[in-house]
mmCIF file of C-alpha atoms in Angstrom:
data_model
loop_
_atom_site.group_PDB
_atom_site.id
_atom_site.type_symbol
_atom_site.label_atom_id
_atom_site.label_comp_id
_atom_site.label_asym_id
_atom_site.label_seq_id
_atom_site.Cartn_x
_atom_site.Cartn_y
_atom_site.Cartn_z
ATOM 1 C CA MET A 1 9.955 0.271 -25.871
ATOM 2 C CA THR A 2 13.143 -0.045 -23.052
ATOM 3 C CA ASN A 3 15.563 -2.838 -23.422
ATOM 4 C CA ILE A 4 15.545 -4.204 -19.414
ATOM 5 C CA LEU A 5 18.225 -6.340 -18.204
ATOM 6 C CA CYS A 6 17.930 -8.921 -15.151
ATOM 7 C CA ILE A 7 21.612 -10.864 -14.603
ATOM 8 C CA GLY A 8 20.977 -13.631 -12.341
ATOM 9 C CA ALA A 9 18.073 -16.084 -12.822
ATOM 10 C CA GLY A 10 17.533 -16.679 -9.003
ATOM 11 C CA TYR A 11 15.267 -16.300 -6.452
ATOM 12 C CA VAL A 12 15.262 -12.950 -6.744
ATOM 13 C CA GLY A 13 16.087 -12.237 -10.478
ATOM 14 C CA GLY A 14 14.370 -14.323 -12.136
ATOM 15 C CA PRO A 15 10.525 -13.122 -10.856
ATOM 16 C CA THR A 16 10.864 -9.802 -10.562
ATOM 17 C CA MET A 17 11.105 -9.987 -14.071
ATOM 18 C CA VAL A 18 8.593 -12.118 -14.436
ATOM 19 C CA MET A 19 6.079 -9.470 -11.957
ATOM 20 C CA ILE A 20 8.284 -6.415 -14.033
ATOM 21 C CA ALA A 21 7.396 -8.060 -17.124
ATOM 22 C CA ARG A 22 4.225 -8.198 -16.305
ATOM 23 C CA HIS A 23 2.789 -5.026 -15.250
ATOM 24 C CA CYS A 24 4.671 -3.018 -18.721
ATOM 25 C CA PRO A 25 4.876 -5.151 -21.781
ATOM 26 C CA GLN A 26 6.039 -2.119 -23.714
ATOM 27 C CA HIS A 27 9.570 -2.827 -21.983
ATOM 28 C CA ARG A 28 11.675 -5.787 -22.782
ATOM 29 C CA ILE A 29 12.474 -7.439 -20.388
ATOM 30 C CA VAL A 30 15.368 -10.420 -20.098
ATOM 31 C CA VAL A 31 17.494 -11.738 -17.981
ATOM 32 C CA VAL A 32 20.213 -13.551 -18.080
ATOM 33 C CA ASP A 33 22.479 -16.332 -16.305
ATOM 34 C CA ILE A 34 25.368 -18.392 -16.917
ATOM 35 C CA ASN A 35 23.745 -21.513 -15.629
ATOM 36 C CA GLU A 36 22.498 -23.086 -19.537
ATOM 37 C CA ALA A 37 19.985 -26.152 -17.361
ATOM 38 C CA ARG A 38 18.783 -22.919 -14.857
ATOM 39 C CA ILE A 39 18.293 -20.997 -18.232
ATOM 40 C CA ARG A 40 16.413 -24.018 -20.244
ATOM 41 C CA ALA A 41 13.993 -24.450 -16.820
ATOM 42 C CA TRP A 42 12.997 -20.999 -16.917
ATOM 43 C CA GLU A 43 12.065 -21.114 -20.815
ATOM 44 C CA SER A 44 10.122 -25.083 -19.802
ATOM 45 C CA ASP A 45 6.988 -25.422 -18.083
ATOM 46 C CA GLN A 46 9.608 -27.268 -15.205
ATOM 47 C CA LEU A 47 10.297 -23.371 -13.621
ATOM 48 C CA PRO A 48 13.761 -23.647 -11.759
ATOM 49 C CA ILE A 49 11.578 -22.585 -8.048
ATOM 50 C CA TYR A 50 8.609 -22.110 -6.849
ATOM 51 C CA GLU A 51 6.397 -19.231 -6.152
ATOM 52 C CA PRO A 52 2.432 -19.194 -6.215
ATOM 53 C CA GLY A 53 1.419 -18.034 -10.104
ATOM 54 C CA LEU A 54 4.715 -17.806 -11.180
ATOM 55 C CA ASP A 55 4.335 -20.355 -13.937
ATOM 56 C CA GLU A 56 0.713 -18.970 -15.071
ATOM 57 C CA ALA A 57 2.663 -15.179 -14.701
ATOM 58 C CA VAL A 58 5.656 -16.533 -16.506
ATOM 59 C CA ARG A 59 3.050 -18.093 -19.383
ATOM 60 C CA ALA A 60 2.007 -15.022 -19.849
ATOM 61 C CA VAL A 61 5.118 -12.742 -20.440
ATOM 62 C CA ARG A 62 7.422 -15.294 -22.020
ATOM 63 C CA GLU A 63 8.565 -14.280 -25.648
ATOM 64 C CA LYS A 64 5.922 -11.452 -25.642
ATOM 65 C CA ASN A 65 8.657 -9.214 -23.700
ATOM 66 C CA LEU A 66 10.479 -11.923 -21.248
ATOM 67 C CA PHE A 67 13.210 -13.654 -22.886
ATOM 68 C CA PHE A 68 16.355 -15.649 -20.925
ATOM 69 C CA SER A 69 19.743 -16.279 -21.893
ATOM 70 C CA THR A 70 23.358 -17.412 -21.511
ATOM 71 C CA ASP A 71 24.763 -14.464 -23.637
ATOM 72 C CA VAL A 72 25.331 -12.493 -21.331
ATOM 73 C CA SER A 73 27.888 -10.120 -22.817
ATOM 74 C CA GLY A 74 25.650 -10.305 -25.922
ATOM 75 C CA GLU A 75 22.752 -8.174 -24.026
ATOM 76 C CA ILE A 76 24.513 -6.061 -21.920
ATOM 77 C CA ALA A 77 25.654 -4.585 -25.336
ATOM 78 C CA ARG A 78 21.754 -4.579 -25.773
ATOM 79 C CA ALA A 79 20.487 -3.981 -22.555
ATOM 80 C CA ASP A 80 19.206 -0.186 -21.700
ATOM 81 C CA ILE A 81 19.213 -0.742 -18.066
ATOM 82 C CA ILE A 82 21.011 -2.911 -16.071
ATOM 83 C CA SER A 83 19.934 -4.514 -12.578
#
C-alpha cells in the first residue's frame, strides 16, 4: 500500500484526497492540517466544506483508507508521496 499525504485540508486538498481514496482503495490517504477544528470537522458529520455528494464519499472511505490528522511531521515521515 502506498501512503499518500496531502498537506492542507481545505477546499482543494480535502475533496481531492476523498476522491483518490474512493477510487484507489489500495492506498492509504492522509490529509493533515495545523487547524485542529478543521480536522475535527472532517472527522465528523459536519464537514467544513460543501460539495454535492462529498459527505457520502467521505463516509465511504473515512477510517478505511482515508484519515485526517494534525500530526504534520509524523505523517510526513510515513508518507511515500506528498502533495
